Amino acid sequence: MINEFYQIFGQLVFIAGLGLIVMLASSLFLGRLLLNEDRLIFPRLLLITVDIFYGPFKKFSETLGLNSRIVDQIGVEVRNKINEKRFRSIDPHEKALVLPHCLRNPRCEARLDRTGLVCTGCNRCIIGKIKERAESIGYTVFVIPGSTFIKKIMEERRFKAVLGVACYQDLNLAMMKLSRFTPQGVPLLRDGCFKTKVDFRAVLEKMGLEGEMRRPRGCMNQVPEKTPER
């Protein structure tokens, strides 16, 4: 009787493992289709795989010789696609724009308070330019030194939507946690902890300012730079 139990249990574990591999492989295929051809198929399957099997999905990608960052890219792009229409329908006064502190100039004079860094508008970096455009149409802008600030900001201020800028991993995890706030995200062109870059035009486009997409003088590069694999 015990032997039969273990035999059945082993078969169930094998079937479950095989099913997980099929699920991961299918999600990876659909995710690459989205990234390469901008075709979104079975978005809910992709989100379930990224959210519930985040760690195994990354390991699976690495096993196939891919950069595990592709999992975060898939997560960000799927959420951008499925939330885009609703995000655009929400009034800018009910939206928050969250920027990372790593975009700031080395000579930044911003002070830190409970909601993040308070930009002085010195125009030494791209933060001031983005903040000026965003606030002109009603966004509330936050420059944060860490992800712990985000959820607190969203819950205390009762925003309906959030637009975030960050590296792919931080962006994906933040959008995952803030899924009820109709998130949109713009990944950094070059990540790290210092002197990062973002596509100014992409941020304007997400804010609905397509008509103002001329780059300001001193804006960051538009072409992504390669970053070392992690």
JSON list of C-alpha atoms in Angstrom, two decimals:
[
{"chain": "A", "resi": 1, "resn": "MET", "atom": "CA", "xyz": [0.00, 0.00, 0.00]},
{"chain": "A", "resi": 2, "resn": "ILE", "atom": "CA", "xyz": [2.79, 2.41, 0.95]},
{"chain": "A", "resi": 3, "resn": "ASN", "atom": "CA", "xyz": [4.72, 1.52, -2.20]},
{"chain": "A", "resi": 4, "resn": "GLU", "atom": "CA", "xyz": [1.68, 2.24, -4.34]},
{"chain": "A", "resi": 5, "resn": "PHE", "atom": "CA", "xyz": [1.24, 5.60, -2.60]},
{"chain": "A", "resi": 6, "resn": "TYR", "atom": "CA", "xyz": [4.84, 6.64, -3.26]},
{"chain": "A", "resi": 7, "resn": "GLN", "atom": "CA", "xyz": [4.58, 5.42, -6.84]},
{"chain": "A", "resi": 8, "resn": "ILE", "atom": "CA", "xyz": [1.46, 7.52, -7.47]},
{"chain": "A", "resi": 9, "resn": "PHE", "atom": "CA", "xyz": [2.99, 10.47, -5.62]},
{"chain": "A", "resi": 10, "resn": "GLY", "atom": "CA", "xyz": [6.15, 10.23, -7.73]},
{"chain": "A", "resi": 11, "resn": "GLN", "atom": "CA", "xyz": [4.10, 10.14, -10.92]},
{"chain": "A", "resi": 12, "resn": "LEU", "atom": "CA", "xyz": [2.15, 13.23, -9.84]},
{"chain": "A", "resi": 13, "resn": "VAL", "atom": "CA", "xyz": [5.38, 15.09, -9.03]},
{"chain": "A", "resi": 14, "resn": "PHE", "atom": "CA", "xyz": [6.81, 14.13, -12.43]},
{"chain": "A", "resi": 15, "resn": "ILE", "atom": "CA", "xyz": [3.65, 15.29, -14.25]},
{"chain": "A", "resi": 16, "resn": "ALA", "atom": "CA", "xyz": [3.63, 18.55, -12.26]},
{"chain": "A", "resi": 17, "resn": "GLY", "atom": "CA", "xyz": [7.30, 19.15, -13.04]},
{"chain": "A", "resi": 18, "resn": "LEU", "atom": "CA", "xyz": [6.77, 18.42, -16.71]},
{"chain": "A", "resi": 19, "resn": "GLY", "atom": "CA", "xyz": [3.75, 20.73, -16.76]},
{"chain": "A", "resi": 20, "resn": "LEU", "atom": "CA", "xyz": [5.82, 23.50, -15.16]},
{"chain": "A", "resi": 21, "resn": "ILE", "atom": "CA", "xyz": [8.57, 23.10, -17.77]},
{"chain": "A", "resi": 22, "resn": "VAL", "atom": "CA", "xyz": [5.99, 23.29, -20.57]},
{"chain": "A", "resi": 23, "resn": "MET", "atom": "CA", "xyz": [4.48, 26.38, -18.96]},
{"chain": "A", "resi": 24, "resn": "LEU", "atom": "CA", "xyz": [7.85, 28.10, -18.60]},
{"chain": "A", "resi": 25, "resn": "ALA", "atom": "CA", "xyz": [8.87, 27.22, -22.16]},
{"chain": "A", "resi": 26, "resn": "SER", "atom": "CA", "xyz": [5.54, 28.47, -23.55]},
{"chain": "A", "resi": 27, "resn": "SER", "atom": "CA", "xyz": [5.77, 31.69, -21.56]},
{"chain": "A", "resi": 28, "resn": "LEU", "atom": "CA", "xyz": [9.33, 32.28, -22.70]},
{"chain": "A", "resi": 29, "resn": "PHE", "atom": "CA", "xyz": [8.29, 31.78, -26.33]},
{"chain": "A", "resi": 30, "resn": "LEU", "atom": "CA", "xyz": [5.29, 34.12, -25.97]},
{"chain": "A", "resi": 31, "resn": "GLY", "atom": "CA", "xyz": [7.42, 36.64, -24.09]},
{"chain": "A", "resi": 32, "resn": "ARG", "atom": "CA", "xyz": [10.07, 36.74, -26.82]},
{"chain": "A", "resi": 33, "resn": "LEU", "atom": "CA", "xyz": [7.30, 37.12, -29.39]},
{"chain": "A", "resi": 34, "resn": "LEU", "atom": "CA", "xyz": [6.12, 40.17, -27.47]},
{"chain": "A", "resi": 35, "resn": "LEU", "atom": "CA", "xyz": [9.60, 41.68, -27.15]},
{"chain": "A", "resi": 36, "resn": "ASN", "atom": "CA", "xyz": [10.69, 40.98, -30.74]},
{"chain": "A", "resi": 37, "resn": "GLU", "atom": "CA", "xyz": [7.45, 41.43, -32.69]},
{"chain": "A", "resi": 38, "resn": "ASP", "atom": "CA", "xyz": [5.24, 43.43, -30.31]},
{"chain": "A", "resi": 39, "resn": "ARG", "atom": "CA", "xyz": [2.59, 40.67, -30.35]},
{"chain": "A", "resi": 40, "resn": "LEU", "atom": "CA", "xyz": [0.83, 40.00, -27.05]},
{"chain": "A", "resi": 41, "resn": "ILE", "atom": "CA", "xyz": [-0.71, 36.52, -26.81]},
{"chain": "A", "resi": 42, "resn": "PHE", "atom": "CA", "xyz": [-2.14, 34.94, -23.62]},
{"chain": "A", "resi": 43, "resn": "PRO", "atom": "CA", "xyz": [-1.15, 37.87, -21.35]},
{"chain": "A", "resi": 44, "resn": "ARG", "atom": "CA", "xyz": [-2.67, 36.26, -18.24]},
{"chain": "A", "resi": 45, "resn": "LEU", "atom": "CA", "xyz": [-0.50, 33.16, -18.69]},
{"chain": "A", "resi": 46, "resn": "LEU", "atom": "CA", "xyz": [2.57, 35.38, -18.95]},
{"chain": "A", "resi": 47, "resn": "LEU", "atom": "CA", "xyz": [1.67, 37.32, -15.80]},
{"chain": "A", "resi": 48, "resn": "ILE", "atom": "CA", "xyz": [0.96, 34.14, -13.81]},
{"chain": "A", "resi": 49, "resn": "THR", "atom": "CA", "xyz": [4.32, 32.72, -14.87]},
{"chain": "A", "resi": 50, "resn": "VAL", "atom": "CA", "xyz": [6.25, 35.90, -14.10]},
{"chain": "A", "resi": 51, "resn": "ASP", "atom": "CA", "xyz": [4.48, 36.59, -10.79]},
{"chain": "A", "resi": 52, "resn": "ILE", "atom": "CA", "xyz": [4.15, 33.11, -9.29]},
{"chain": "A", "resi": 53, "resn": "PHE", "atom": "CA", "xyz": [7.18, 31.39, -10.80]},
{"chain": "A", "resi": 54, "resn": "TYR", "atom": "CA", "xyz": [9.49, 34.41, -10.93]},
{"chain": "A", "resi": 55, "resn": "GLY", "atom": "CA", "xyz": [12.56, 32.64, -9.50]},
{"chain": "A", "resi": 56, "resn": "PRO", "atom": "CA", "xyz": [12.18, 29.36, -11.44]},
{"chain": "A", "resi": 57, "resn": "PHE", "atom": "CA", "xyz": [11.42, 31.32, -14.63]},
{"chain": "A", "resi": 58, "resn": "LYS", "atom": "CA", "xyz": [14.72, 33.18, -14.28]},
{"chain": "A", "resi": 59, "resn": "LYS", "atom": "CA", "xyz": [16.64, 29.97, -13.63]},
{"chain": "A", "resi": 60, "resn": "PHE", "atom": "CA", "xyz": [14.95, 28.32, -16.61]},
{"chain": "A", "resi": 61, "resn": "SER", "atom": "CA", "xyz": [15.95, 31.23, -18.85]},
{"chain": "A", "resi": 62, "resn": "GLU", "atom": "CA", "xyz": [19.57, 30.99, -17.68]},
{"chain": "A", "resi": 63, "resn": "THR", "atom": "CA", "xyz": [19.53, 27.24, -18.32]},
{"chain": "A", "resi": 64, "resn": "LEU", "atom": "CA", "xyz": [18.67, 27.99, -21.94]},
{"chain": "A", "resi": 65, "resn": "GLY", "atom": "CA", "xyz": [21.60, 30.40, -22.17]},
{"chain": "A", "resi": 66, "resn": "LEU", "atom": "CA", "xyz": [19.54, 33.59, -21.96]},
{"chain": "A", "resi": 67, "resn": "ASN", "atom": "CA", "xyz": [20.04, 36.61, -19.74]},
{"chain": "A", "resi": 68, "resn": "SER", "atom": "CA", "xyz": [17.61, 36.20, -16.84]},
{"chain": "A", "resi": 69, "resn": "ARG", "atom": "CA", "xyz": [16.69, 39.88, -17.28]},
{"chain": "A", "resi": 70, "resn": "ILE", "atom": "CA", "xyz": [14.36, 38.77, -20.08]},
{"chain": "A", "resi": 71, "resn": "VAL", "atom": "CA", "xyz": [11.87, 37.70, -17.39]},
{"chain": "A", "resi": 72, "resn": "ASP", "atom": "CA", "xyz": [11.71, 41.26, -16.05]},
{"chain": "A", "resi": 73, "resn": "GLN", "atom": "CA", "xyz": [11.46, 42.64, -19.58]},
{"chain": "A", "resi": 74, "resn": "ILE", "atom": "CA", "xyz": [8.51, 40.36, -20.27]},
{"chain": "A", "resi": 75, "resn": "GLY", "atom": "CA", "xyz": [6.80, 41.34, -17.00]},
{"chain": "A", "resi": 76, "resn": "VAL", "atom": "CA", "xyz": [7.18, 45.08, -17.69]},
{"chain": "A", "resi": 77, "resn": "GLU", "atom": "CA", "xyz": [6.04, 44.91, -21.31]},
{"chain": "A", "resi": 78, "resn": "VAL", "atom": "CA", "xyz": [3.00, 42.72, -20.56]},
{"chain": "A", "resi": 79, "resn": "ARG", "atom": "CA", "xyz": [1.81, 45.11, -17.85]},
{"chain": "A", "resi": 80, "resn": "ASN", "atom": "CA", "xyz": [2.43, 48.10, -20.08]},
{"chain": "A", "resi": 81, "resn": "LYS", "atom": "CA", "xyz": [0.29, 46.52, -22.80]},
{"chain": "A", "resi": 82, "resn": "ILE", "atom": "CA", "xyz": [-2.65, 45.40, -20.69]},
{"chain": "A", "resi": 83, "resn": "ASN", "atom": "CA", "xyz": [-2.82, 48.64, -18.64]},
{"chain": "A", "resi": 84, "resn": "GLU", "atom": "CA", "xyz": [-2.09, 51.15, -21.39]},
{"chain": "A", "resi": 85, "resn": "LYS", "atom": "CA", "xyz": [-5.69, 51.98, -22.37]},
{"chain": "A", "resi": 86, "resn": "ARG", "atom": "CA", "xyz": [-6.95, 52.39, -18.80]},
{"chain": "A", "resi": 87, "resn": "PHE", "atom": "CA", "xyz": [-3.85, 54.38, -17.81]},
{"chain": "A", "resi": 88, "resn": "ARG", "atom": "CA", "xyz": [-4.48, 56.90, -20.58]},
{"chain": "A", "resi": 89, "resn": "SER", "atom": "CA", "xyz": [-8.12, 57.30, -19.52]},
{"chain": "A", "resi": 90, "resn": "ILE", "atom": "CA", "xyz": [-7.18, 58.39, -15.99]},
{"chain": "A", "resi": 91, "resn": "ASP", "atom": "CA", "xyz": [-6.81, 62.11, -15.30]},
{"chain": "A", "resi": 92, "resn": "PRO", "atom": "CA", "xyz": [-3.14, 63.18, -14.86]},
{"chain": "A", "resi": 93, "resn": "HIS", "atom": "CA", "xyz": [-4.04, 64.78, -11.51]},
{"chain": "A", "resi": 94, "resn": "GLU", "atom": "CA", "xyz": [-4.72, 61.26, -10.21]},
{"chain": "A", "resi": 95, "resn": "LYS", "atom": "CA", "xyz": [-1.37, 59.89, -11.41]},
{"chain": "A", "resi": 96, "resn": "ALA", "atom": "CA", "xyz": [2.05, 59.69, -9.80]},
{"chain": "A", "resi": 97, "resn": "LEU", "atom": "CA", "xyz": [5.35, 59.74, -11.66]},
{"chain": "A", "resi": 98, "resn": "VAL", "atom": "CA", "xyz": [8.13, 57.97, -9.77]},
{"chain": "A", "resi": 99, "resn": "LEU", "atom": "CA", "xyz": [11.73, 58.61, -10.81]},
{"chain": "A", "resi": 100, "resn": "PRO", "atom": "CA", "xyz": [14.87, 56.93, -9.41]},
{"chain": "A", "resi": 101, "resn": "HIS", "atom": "CA", "xyz": [17.46, 59.03, -7.59]},
{"chain": "A", "resi": 102, "resn": "CYS", "atom": "CA", "xyz": [20.23, 57.46, -9.69]},
{"chain": "A", "resi": 103, "resn": "LEU", "atom": "CA", "xyz": [19.26, 59.77, -12.58]},
{"chain": "A", "resi": 104, "resn": "ARG", "atom": "CA", "xyz": [20.40, 62.84, -10.69]},
{"chain": "A", "resi": 105, "resn": "ASN", "atom": "CA", "xyz": [23.52, 64.88, -11.31]},
{"chain": "A", "resi": 106, "resn": "PRO", "atom": "CA", "xyz": [26.54, 64.22, -9.03]},
{"chain": "A", "resi": 107, "resn": "ARG", "atom": "CA", "xyz": [26.22, 67.84, -7.81]},
{"chain": "A", "resi": 108, "resn": "CYS", "atom": "CA", "xyz": [22.54, 67.42, -6.94]},
{"chain": "A", "resi": 109, "resn": "GLU", "atom": "CA", "xyz": [21.44, 69.64, -4.04]},
{"chain": "A", "resi": 110, "resn": "ALA", "atom": "CA", "xyz": [18.08, 67.94, -3.45]},
{"chain": "A", "resi": 111, "resn": "ARG", "atom": "CA", "xyz": [17.20, 67.22, 0.17]},
{"chain": "A", "resi": 112, "resn": "LEU", "atom": "CA", "xyz": [15.56, 64.04, 1.40]},
{"chain": "A", "resi": 113, "resn": "ASP", "atom": "CA", "xyz": [12.17, 63.97, 3.12]},
{"chain": "A", "resi": 114, "resn": "ARG", "atom": "CA", "xyz": [9.62, 61.25, 3.89]},
{"chain": "A", "resi": 115, "resn": "THR", "atom": "CA", "xyz": [8.42, 61.06, 0.26]},
{"chain": "A", "resi": 116, "resn": "GLY", "atom": "CA", "xyz": [11.87, 61.02, -1.32]},
{"chain": "A", "resi": 117, "resn": "LEU", "atom": "CA", "xyz": [14.19, 63.65, -2.76]},
{"chain": "A", "resi": 118, "resn": "VAL", "atom": "CA", "xyz": [12.86, 67.19, -3.22]},
{"chain": "A", "resi": 119, "resn": "CYS", "atom": "CA", "xyz": [14.11, 68.36, -6.62]},
{"chain": "A", "resi": 120, "resn": "THR", "atom": "CA", "xyz": [15.21, 72.02, -6.67]},
{"chain": "A", "resi": 121, "resn": "GLY", "atom": "CA", "xyz": [14.83, 72.33, -10.44]},
{"chain": "A", "resi": 122, "resn": "CYS", "atom": "CA", "xyz": [18.47, 73.23, -11.05]},
{"chain": "A", "resi": 123, "resn": "ASN", "atom": "CA", "xyz": [18.28, 71.58, -14.53]},
{"chain": "A", "resi": 124, "resn": "ARG", "atom": "CA", "xyz": [21.62, 69.85, -14.11]},
{"chain": "A", "resi": 125, "resn": "CYS", "atom": "CA", "xyz": [20.01, 66.51, -14.94]},
{"chain": "A", "resi": 126, "resn": "ILE", "atom": "CA", "xyz": [17.06, 65.01, -16.79]},
{"chain": "A", "resi": 127, "resn": "ILE", "atom": "CA", "xyz": [14.97, 64.78, -13.59]},
{"chain": "A", "resi": 128, "resn": "GLY", "atom": "CA", "xyz": [14.20, 68.50, -13.61]},
{"chain": "A", "resi": 129, "resn": "LYS", "atom": "CA", "xyz": [13.15, 68.44, -17.26]},
{"chain": "A", "resi": 130, "resn": "ILE", "atom": "CA", "xyz": [10.85, 65.45, -16.79]},
{"chain": "A", "resi": 131, "resn": "LYS", "atom": "CA", "xyz": [9.41, 66.89, -13.56]},
{"chain": "A", "resi": 132, "resn": "GLU", "atom": "CA", "xyz": [8.62, 70.21, -15.23]},
{"chain": "A", "resi": 133, "resn": "ARG", "atom": "CA", "xyz": [6.72, 68.58, -18.12]},
{"chain": "A", "resi": 134, "resn": "ALA", "atom": "CA", "xyz": [4.89, 66.14, -15.84]},
{"chain": "A", "resi": 135, "resn": "GLU", "atom": "CA", "xyz": [3.75, 68.74, -13.31]},
{"chain": "A", "resi": 136, "resn": "SER", "atom": "CA", "xyz": [2.59, 71.06, -16.09]},
{"chain": "A", "resi": 137, "resn": "ILE", "atom": "CA", "xyz": [-0.18, 68.58, -16.95]},
{"chain": "A", "resi": 138, "resn": "GLY", "atom": "CA", "xyz": [-1.07, 67.56, -13.40]},
{"chain": "A", "resi": 139, "resn": "TYR", "atom": "CA", "xyz": [1.22, 64.68, -12.40]},
{"chain": "A", "resi": 140, "resn": "THR", "atom": "CA", "xyz": [2.64, 64.50, -8.89]},
{"chain": "A", "resi": 141, "resn": "VAL", "atom": "CA", "xyz": [6.34, 63.67, -9.17]},
{"chain": "A", "resi": 142, "resn": "PHE", "atom": "CA", "xyz": [8.45, 61.74, -6.69]},
{"chain": "A", "resi": 143, "resn": "VAL", "atom": "CA", "xyz": [12.20, 61.09, -6.81]},
{"chain": "A", "resi": 144, "resn": "ILE", "atom": "CA", "xyz": [12.91, 58.13, -4.59]},
{"chain": "A", "resi": 145, "resn": "PRO", "atom": "CA", "xyz": [16.13, 56.55, -3.26]},
{"chain": "A", "resi": 146, "resn": "GLY", "atom": "CA", "xyz": [14.57, 53.10, -2.81]},
{"chain": "A", "resi": 147, "resn": "SER", "atom": "CA", "xyz": [11.53, 50.97, -3.59]},
{"chain": "A", "resi": 148, "resn": "THR", "atom": "CA", "xyz": [10.29, 51.10, 0.03]},
{"chain": "A", "resi": 149, "resn": "PHE", "atom": "CA", "xyz": [8.98, 54.60, -0.64]},
{"chain": "A", "resi": 150, "resn": "ILE", "atom": "CA", "xyz": [6.70, 53.59, -3.52]},
{"chain": "A", "resi": 151, "resn": "LYS", "atom": "CA", "xyz": [3.89, 51.62, -1.89]},
{"chain": "A", "resi": 152, "resn": "LYS", "atom": "CA", "xyz": [3.69, 54.07, 0.99]},
{"chain": "A", "resi": 153, "resn": "ILE", "atom": "CA", "xyz": [3.37, 57.00, -1.42]},
{"chain": "A", "resi": 154, "resn": "MET", "atom": "CA", "xyz": [0.67, 55.30, -3.49]},
{"chain": "A", "resi": 155, "resn": "GLU", "atom": "CA", "xyz": [-1.44, 54.27, -0.51]},
{"chain": "A", "resi": 156, "resn": "GLU", "atom": "CA", "xyz": [-1.17, 57.52, 1.44]},
{"chain": "A", "resi": 157, "resn": "ARG", "atom": "CA", "xyz": [-1.87, 59.82, -1.52]},
{"chain": "A", "resi": 158, "resn": "ARG", "atom": "CA", "xyz": [-4.59, 57.58, -3.04]},
{"chain": "A", "resi": 159, "resn": "PHE", "atom": "CA", "xyz": [-3.45, 57.85, -6.65]},
{"chain": "A", "resi": 160, "resn": "LYS", "atom": "CA", "xyz": [-5.28, 55.82, -9.28]},
{"chain": "A", "resi": 161, "resn": "ALA", "atom": "CA", "xyz": [-2.29, 55.21, -11.55]},
{"chain": "A", "resi": 162, "resn": "VAL", "atom": "CA", "xyz": [1.50, 55.26, -11.44]},
{"chain": "A", "resi": 163, "resn": "LEU", "atom": "CA", "xyz": [4.21, 55.73, -14.06]},
{"chain": "A", "resi": 164, "resn": "GLY", "atom": "CA", "xyz": [7.62, 54.51, -12.96]},
{"chain": "A", "resi": 165, "resn": "VAL", "atom": "CA", "xyz": [11.17, 54.72, -14.27]},
{"chain": "A", "resi": 166, "resn": "ALA", "atom": "CA", "xyz": [13.75, 52.18, -13.10]},
{"chain": "A", "resi": 167, "resn": "CYS", "atom": "CA", "xyz": [15.97, 49.30, -14.19]},
{"chain": "A", "resi": 168, "resn": "TYR", "atom": "CA", "xyz": [14.03, 46.32, -15.54]},
{"chain": "A", "resi": 169, "resn": "GLN", "atom": "CA", "xyz": [14.20, 44.23, -12.36]},
{"chain": "A", "resi": 170, "resn": "ASP", "atom": "CA", "xyz": [13.14, 47.00, -9.98]},
{"chain": "A", "resi": 171, "resn": "LEU", "atom": "CA", "xyz": [10.49, 48.15, -12.43]},
{"chain": "A", "resi": 172, "resn": "ASN", "atom": "CA", "xyz": [8.99, 44.68, -12.84]},
{"chain": "A", "resi": 173, "resn": "LEU", "atom": "CA", "xyz": [8.89, 44.00, -9.09]},
{"chain": "A", "resi": 174, "resn": "ALA", "atom": "CA", "xyz": [7.38, 47.43, -8.38]},
{"chain": "A", "resi": 175, "resn": "MET", "atom": "CA", "xyz": [4.72, 47.05, -11.08]},
{"chain": "A", "resi": 176, "resn": "MET", "atom": "CA", "xyz": [3.95, 43.61, -9.67]},
{"chain": "A", "resi": 177, "resn": "LYS", "atom": "CA", "xyz": [3.33, 45.06, -6.20]},
{"chain": "A", "resi": 178, "resn": "LEU", "atom": "CA", "xyz": [1.37, 48.03, -7.55]},
{"chain": "A", "resi": 179, "resn": "SER", "atom": "CA", "xyz": [-0.76, 46.11, -10.04]},
{"chain": "A", "resi": 180, "resn": "ARG", "atom": "CA", "xyz": [-3.99, 47.61, -8.64]},
{"chain": "A", "resi": 181, "resn": "PHE", "atom": "CA", "xyz": [-2.74, 51.11, -9.44]},
{"chain": "A", "resi": 182, "resn": "THR", "atom": "CA", "xyz": [-2.76, 50.64, -13.25]},
{"chain": "A", "resi": 183, "resn": "PRO", "atom": "CA", "xyz": [1.04, 50.86, -13.59]},
{"chain": "A", "resi": 184, "resn": "GLN", "atom": "CA", "xyz": [3.09, 51.86, -16.60]},
{"chain": "A", "resi": 185, "resn": "GLY", "atom": "CA", "xyz": [6.86, 51.68, -16.76]},
{"chain": "A", "resi": 186, "resn": "VAL", "atom": "CA", "xyz": [9.81, 53.07, -18.69]},
{"chain": "A", "resi": 187, "resn": "PRO", "atom": "CA", "xyz": [13.05, 51.08, -18.24]},
{"chain": "A", "resi": 188, "resn": "LEU", "atom": "CA", "xyz": [16.40, 52.81, -17.91]},
{"chain": "A", "resi": 189, "resn": "LEU", "atom": "CA", "xyz": [18.64, 52.75, -20.95]},
{"chain": "A", "resi": 190, "resn": "ARG", "atom": "CA", "xyz": [21.62, 52.26, -18.68]},
{"chain": "A", "resi": 191, "resn": "ASP", "atom": "CA", "xyz": [21.10, 51.06, -15.15]},
{"chain": "A", "resi": 192, "resn": "GLY", "atom": "CA", "xyz": [23.26, 50.98, -12.05]},
{"chain": "A", "resi": 193, "resn": "CYS", "atom": "CA", "xyz": [23.48, 53.12, -8.93]},
{"chain": "A", "resi": 194, "resn": "PHE", "atom": "CA", "xyz": [25.01, 56.23, -10.50]},
{"chain": "A", "resi": 195, "resn": "LYS", "atom": "CA", "xyz": [24.76, 58.26, -13.72]},
{"chain": "A", "resi": 196, "resn": "THR", "atom": "CA", "xyz": [21.96, 56.17, -15.23]},
{"chain": "A", "resi": 197, "resn": "LYS", "atom": "CA", "xyz": [20.11, 57.15, -18.40]},
{"chain": "A", "resi": 198, "resn": "VAL", "atom": "CA", "xyz": [16.50, 57.19, -19.56]},
{"chain": "A", "resi": 199, "resn": "ASP", "atom": "CA", "xyz": [14.80, 57.87, -22.88]},
{"chain": "A", "resi": 200, "resn": "PHE", "atom": "CA", "xyz": [13.21, 61.30, -22.36]},
{"chain": "A", "resi": 201, "resn": "ARG", "atom": "CA", "xyz": [10.94, 60.81, -25.37]},
{"chain": "A", "resi": 202, "resn": "ALA", "atom": "CA", "xyz": [9.65, 57.48, -24.02]},
{"chain": "A", "resi": 203, "resn": "VAL", "atom": "CA", "xyz": [8.71, 59.09, -20.70]},
{"chain": "A", "resi": 204, "resn": "LEU", "atom": "CA", "xyz": [6.87, 61.93, -22.49]},
{"chain": "A", "resi": 205, "resn": "GLU", "atom": "CA", "xyz": [5.03, 59.40, -24.64]},
{"chain": "A", "resi": 206, "resn": "LYS", "atom": "CA", "xyz": [3.86, 57.45, -21.60]},
{"chain": "A", "resi": 207, "resn": "MET", "atom": "CA", "xyz": [2.60, 60.70, -20.08]},
{"chain": "A", "resi": 208, "resn": "GLY", "atom": "CA", "xyz": [0.58, 61.39, -23.22]},
{"chain": "A", "resi": 209, "resn": "LEU", "atom": "CA", "xyz": [2.81, 64.21, -24.47]},
{"chain": "A", "resi": 210, "resn": "GLU", "atom": "CA", "xyz": [3.55, 62.80, -27.91]},
{"chain": "A", "resi": 211, "resn": "GLY", "atom": "CA", "xyz": [3.33, 66.30, -29.39]},
{"chain": "A", "resi": 212, "resn": "GLU", "atom": "CA", "xyz": [6.23, 67.48, -27.24]},
{"chain": "A", "resi": 213, "resn": "MET", "atom": "CA", "xyz": [8.73, 64.78, -28.05]},
{"chain": "A", "resi": 214, "resn": "ARG", "atom": "CA", "xyz": [11.57, 67.02, -29.17]},
{"chain": "A", "resi": 215, "resn": "ARG", "atom": "CA", "xyz": [14.51, 66.28, -26.97]},
{"chain": "A", "resi": 216, "resn": "PRO", "atom": "CA", "xyz": [15.72, 69.09, -24.70]},
{"chain": "A", "resi": 217, "resn": "ARG", "atom": "CA", "xyz": [19.34, 70.14, -24.92]},
{"chain": "A", "resi": 218, "resn": "GLY", "atom": "CA", "xyz": [21.48, 67.82, -22.84]},
{"chain": "A", "resi": 219, "resn": "CYS", "atom": "CA", "xyz": [18.93, 64.99, -22.91]},
{"chain": "A", "resi": 220, "resn": "MET", "atom": "CA", "xyz": [20.13, 61.44, -22.54]},
{"chain": "A", "resi": 221, "resn": "ASN", "atom": "CA", "xyz": [20.84, 59.11, -25.42]},
{"chain": "A", "resi": 222, "resn": "GLN", "atom": "CA", "xyz": [17.95, 57.42, -27.23]},
{"chain": "A", "resi": 223, "resn": "VAL", "atom": "CA", "xyz": [19.82, 54.24, -28.15]},
{"chain": "A", "resi": 224, "resn": "PRO", "atom": "CA", "xyz": [20.11, 51.69, -25.32]},
{"chain": "A", "resi": 225, "resn": "GLU", "atom": "CA", "xyz": [23.59, 50.84, -24.15]},
{"chain": "A", "resi": 226, "resn": "LYS", "atom": "CA", "xyz": [24.58, 47.29, -23.43]},
{"chain": "A", "resi": 227, "resn": "THR", "atom": "CA", "xyz": [24.90, 46.43, -19.79]},
{"chain": "A", "resi": 228, "resn": "PRO", "atom": "CA", "xyz": [26.84, 43.48, -18.45]},
{"chain": "A", "resi": 229, "resn": "GLU", "atom": "CA", "xyz": [24.84, 40.34, -17.80]},
{"chain": "A", "resi": 230, "resn": "ARG", "atom": "CA", "xyz": [24.13, 39.60, -14.16]}
]
